[in-house]
PDB file of C-alpha atoms in Angstrom:
ATOM      1  CA  MET A   1     120.395 -22.805-100.146  1.00 52.00           C
ATOM      2  CA  ASN A   2     120.411 -23.467 -96.837  1.00 61.00           C
ATOM      3  CA  PHE A   3     123.721 -23.789 -97.305  1.00 52.00           C
ATOM      4  CA  SER A   4     123.935 -20.055 -97.383  1.00 58.00           C
ATOM      5  CA  THR A   5     121.078 -19.367 -95.132  1.00 59.00           C
ATOM      6  CA  LEU A   6     122.719 -20.564 -92.469  1.00 47.00           C
ATOM      7  CA  ILE A   7     126.305 -18.757 -93.766  1.00 56.00           C
ATOM      8  CA  ILE A   8     124.464 -15.942 -93.071  1.00 57.00           C
ATOM      9  CA  PHE A   9     122.892 -16.784 -89.800  1.00 51.00           C
ATOM     10  CA  LEU A  10     126.106 -17.352 -88.700  1.00 48.00           C
ATOM     11  CA  LEU A  11     127.100 -14.695 -89.412  1.00 50.00           C
ATOM     12  CA  LEU A  12     124.561 -12.022 -87.993  1.00 49.00           C
ATOM     13  CA  ILE A  13     124.921 -14.210 -84.465  1.00 51.00           C
ATOM     14  CA  LYS A  14     129.241 -13.201 -84.653  1.00 53.00           C
ATOM     15  CA  SER A  15     128.314  -9.532 -85.742  1.00 49.00           C
ATOM     16  CA  PHE A  16     126.001  -9.236 -82.750  1.00 45.00           C
ATOM     17  CA  SER A  17     128.502 -11.260 -79.648  1.00 44.00           C
ATOM     18  CA  LEU A  18     131.327  -8.392 -81.627  1.00 44.00           C
ATOM     19  CA  SER A  19     128.706  -5.451 -80.957  1.00 43.00           C
ATOM     20  CA  ALA A  20     127.821  -6.467 -77.506  1.00 43.00           C
ATOM     21  CA  GLN A  21     131.845  -6.646 -76.502  1.00 47.00           C
ATOM     22  CA  GLU A  22     131.717  -3.447 -77.412  1.00 60.00           C
ATOM     23  CA  LYS A  23     129.379  -1.934 -75.033  1.00 76.00           C
ATOM     24  CA  LEU A  24     130.018  -1.343 -70.985  1.00 84.00           C
ATOM     25  CA  GLU A  25     126.941   0.316 -69.576  1.00 90.00           C
ATOM     26  CA  ILE A  26     127.261   3.294 -67.244  1.00 92.00           C
ATOM     27  CA  GLY A  27     128.235   2.153 -63.923  1.00 94.00           C
ATOM     28  CA  GLN A  28     130.690   0.524 -61.951  1.00 94.00           C
ATOM     29  CA  HIS A  29     132.305  -2.337 -63.457  1.00 94.00           C
ATOM     30  CA  ILE A  30     135.569  -4.741 -61.698  1.00 93.00           C
ATOM     31  CA  TYR A  31     137.878  -5.878 -63.753  1.00 94.00           C
ATOM     32  CA  LYS A  32     139.105  -9.385 -64.576  1.00 94.00           C
ATOM     33  CA  ASP A  33     142.068  -8.671 -61.025  1.00 92.00           C
ATOM     34  CA  LYS A  34     139.406  -8.053 -58.916  1.00 92.00           C
ATOM     35  CA  LEU A  35     140.954  -4.658 -57.522  1.00 92.00           C
ATOM     36  CA  THR A  36     140.455  -2.549 -60.782  1.00 93.00           C
ATOM     37  CA  PHE A  37     136.823  -0.897 -60.104  1.00 95.00           C
ATOM     38  CA  ILE A  38     136.027   1.645 -63.257  1.00 95.00           C
ATOM     39  CA  SER A  39     132.402   3.697 -62.528  1.00 96.00           C
ATOM     40  CA  LEU A  40     131.131   4.931 -65.774  1.00 96.00           C
ATOM     41  CA  ASN A  41     129.514   7.775 -65.823  1.00 95.00           C
ATOM     42  CA  ALA A  42     127.701   9.983 -68.335  1.00 92.00           C
ATOM     43  CA  ASN A  43     128.808  11.953 -70.880  1.00 92.00           C
ATOM     44  CA  ASN A  44     131.551   9.283 -71.108  1.00 94.00           C
ATOM     45  CA  GLU A  45     133.062  11.213 -68.053  1.00 97.00           C
ATOM     46  CA  PHE A  46     134.789   8.023 -65.504  1.00 96.00           C
ATOM     47  CA  GLU A  47     136.473   7.833 -61.836  1.00 97.00           C
ATOM     48  CA  TYR A  48     138.796   4.943 -61.241  1.00 95.00           C
ATOM     49  CA  LEU A  49     140.200   3.463 -58.213  1.00 94.00           C
ATOM     50  CA  LYS A  50     142.325   0.485 -58.233  1.00 93.00           C
ATOM     51  CA  TYR A  51     143.261  -1.013 -54.557  1.00 91.00           C
ATOM     52  CA  TYR A  52     146.028  -2.650 -53.228  1.00 89.00           C
ATOM     53  CA  ASN A  53     146.808  -5.940 -52.263  1.00 84.00           C
ATOM     54  CA  TRP A  54     142.277  -6.686 -51.369  1.00 86.00           C
ATOM     55  CA  SER A  55     139.226  -4.964 -52.333  1.00 88.00           C
ATOM     56  CA  PRO A  56     135.771  -5.545 -51.415  1.00 87.00           C
ATOM     57  CA  LEU A  57     135.451  -8.153 -53.680  1.00 87.00           C
ATOM     58  CA  THR A  58     138.262 -10.176 -52.952  1.00 86.00           C
ATOM     59  CA  ILE A  59     137.201  -9.642 -48.844  1.00 84.00           C
ATOM     60  CA  GLU A  60     133.990 -10.605 -49.492  1.00 85.00           C
ATOM     61  CA  GLU A  61     135.053 -13.795 -51.402  1.00 84.00           C
ATOM     62  CA  LYS A  62     137.567 -15.253 -48.237  1.00 83.00           C
ATOM     63  CA  ARG A  63     134.165 -14.269 -46.302  1.00 80.00           C
ATOM     64  CA  LYS A  64     132.474 -16.965 -48.624  1.00 82.00           C
ATOM     65  CA  ALA A  65     135.057 -18.893 -48.518  1.00 81.00           C
ATOM     66  CA  GLU A  66     135.344 -19.093 -45.230  1.00 77.00           C
ATOM     67  CA  LYS A  67     131.539 -19.496 -44.519  1.00 70.00           C
ATOM     68  CA  ASN A  68     132.443 -23.187 -41.584  1.00 61.00           C
ATOM     69  CA  GLU A  69     135.353 -22.441 -40.791  1.00 61.00           C
ATOM     70  CA  ASN A  70     136.738 -19.447 -38.964  1.00 60.00           C
ATOM     71  CA  PRO A  71     135.270 -16.690 -40.794  1.00 57.00           C
ATOM     72  CA  THR A  72     137.225 -13.235 -40.888  1.00 55.00           C
ATOM     73  CA  ARG A  73     136.149 -10.199 -38.603  1.00 63.00           C
ATOM     74  CA  GLY A  74     136.288  -7.002 -38.348  1.00 66.00           C
ATOM     75  CA  THR A  75     137.342  -3.855 -39.262  1.00 71.00           C
ATOM     76  CA  ILE A  76     138.859  -3.620 -42.482  1.00 74.00           C
ATOM     77  CA  GLY A  77     140.573  -1.498 -44.244  1.00 73.00           C
ATOM     78  CA  TYR A  78     141.342  -0.680 -47.752  1.00 77.00           C
ATOM     79  CA  VAL A  79     144.449   0.936 -49.885  1.00 80.00           C
ATOM     80  CA  SER A  80     144.285   2.594 -52.449  1.00 82.00           C
ATOM     81  CA  GLY A  81     146.910   1.836 -55.501  1.00 86.00           C
ATOM     82  CA  ALA A  82     146.451   4.552 -57.630  1.00 89.00           C
ATOM     83  CA  LYS A  83     143.222   6.266 -58.278  1.00 92.00           C
ATOM     84  CA  GLY A  84     141.686   9.385 -60.929  1.00 94.00           C
ATOM     85  CA  LYS A  85     139.354  10.346 -63.473  1.00 96.00           C
ATOM     86  CA  GLY A  86     138.946  11.377 -66.669  1.00 97.00           C
ATOM     87  CA  ASN A  87     136.978  10.516 -69.897  1.00 97.00           C
ATOM     88  CA  TYR A  88     136.524   7.108 -71.702  1.00 97.00           C
ATOM     89  CA  GLU A  89     136.491   5.965 -75.433  1.00 95.00           C
ATOM     90  CA  LEU A  90     134.809   2.645 -76.593  1.00 94.00           C
ATOM     91  CA  LYS A  91     136.342   1.330 -79.719  1.00 92.00           C
ATOM     92  CA  ASP A  92     137.592  -1.950 -81.468  1.00 91.00           C
ATOM     93  CA  GLY A  93     136.818  -4.019 -77.900  1.00 92.00           C
ATOM     94  CA  LYS A  94     139.052  -1.570 -75.116  1.00 94.00           C
ATOM     95  CA  LEU A  95     137.997   0.654 -73.363  1.00 95.00           C
ATOM     96  CA  ILE A  96     140.141   3.833 -73.531  1.00 95.00           C
ATOM     97  CA  LEU A  97     140.393   5.891 -70.232  1.00 96.00           C
ATOM     98  CA  LYS A  98     141.861   9.279 -70.973  1.00 96.00           C
ATOM     99  CA  PHE A  99     142.150  11.165 -67.681  1.00 96.00           C
ATOM    100  CA  SER A 100     142.257  14.055 -66.740  1.00 96.00           C
ATOM    101  CA  GLU A 101     143.641  13.541 -62.927  1.00 94.00           C
ATOM    102  CA  PHE A 102     145.413   9.928 -61.845  1.00 91.00           C
ATOM    103  CA  LYS A 103     147.453   9.746 -58.643  1.00 90.00           C
ATOM    104  CA  LYS A 104     149.822   6.550 -58.856  1.00 86.00           C
ATOM    105  CA  TYR A 105     149.700   5.151 -54.186  1.00 84.00           C
ATOM    106  CA  MET A 106     150.942   1.806 -53.813  1.00 77.00           C
ATOM    107  CA  ASP A 107     150.596   0.092 -56.890  1.00 72.00           C
ATOM    108  CA  ASN A 108     153.762  -0.147 -59.006  1.00 69.00           C
ATOM    109  CA  LYS A 109     151.555  -2.727 -61.445  1.00 72.00           C
ATOM    110  CA  THR A 110     149.432  -0.188 -63.074  1.00 74.00           C
ATOM    111  CA  ASP A 111     149.388  -0.301 -66.580  1.00 77.00           C
ATOM    112  CA  PHE A 112     149.045   4.043 -67.297  1.00 82.00           C
ATOM    113  CA  ASN A 113     151.156   5.425 -70.525  1.00 85.00           C
ATOM    114  CA  ALA A 114     152.750   8.566 -68.935  1.00 84.00           C
ATOM    115  CA  GLU A 115     152.968  10.626 -72.395  1.00 88.00           C
ATOM    116  CA  THR A 116     149.163   9.691 -73.512  1.00 89.00           C
ATOM    117  CA  ILE A 117     147.759  10.294 -69.900  1.00 91.00           C
ATOM    118  CA  THR A 118     145.687   6.730 -70.638  1.00 94.00           C
ATOM    119  CA  MET A 119     145.078   3.377 -70.368  1.00 93.00           C
ATOM    120  CA  VAL A 120     143.057   0.782 -72.162  1.00 94.00           C
ATOM    121  CA  PHE A 121     140.811  -2.626 -70.724  1.00 94.00           C
ATOM    122  CA  ILE A 122     139.732  -5.822 -73.029  1.00 93.00           C
ATOM    123  CA  ILE A 123     136.418  -4.971 -72.398  1.00 94.00           C
ATOM    124  CA  SER A 124     135.334  -8.591 -72.528  1.00 93.00           C
ATOM    125  CA  GLU A 125     138.178  -9.181 -68.797  1.00 92.00           C
ATOM    126  CA  PHE A 126     135.672  -7.547 -67.347  1.00 93.00           C
ATOM    127  CA  ILE A 127     134.026  -8.992 -64.648  1.00 90.00           C
ATOM    128  CA  LYS A 128     130.863  -7.772 -63.577  1.00 74.00           C
TER     129      LYS A 128
END
């Protein structure tokens, strides 16, 4: 009896962790590359921005690392690699972006499916 209770308990914990990976809150999320920023809005709408080479997060991390050394000073300019907006869907642990508008500027690494006008991200790979 104790063994079956343990199995049921473990299955419940696993199902809760899977459902947690299915959800992203409304607001800004940063992908593991630290260059991709996605803002999820009400009504399943999103705004996508990918920085080229560095982002506010990478500059912040660099400044923290240089705290005791010669810190980076002055004005920082950010270059957009790509941006867009549209509607999103959460399915099977993935964030699926369906673009109504998409523009690619400096970025050659963006994995954009031009046929379906979509991008797919693994939810668990967002860092913020």
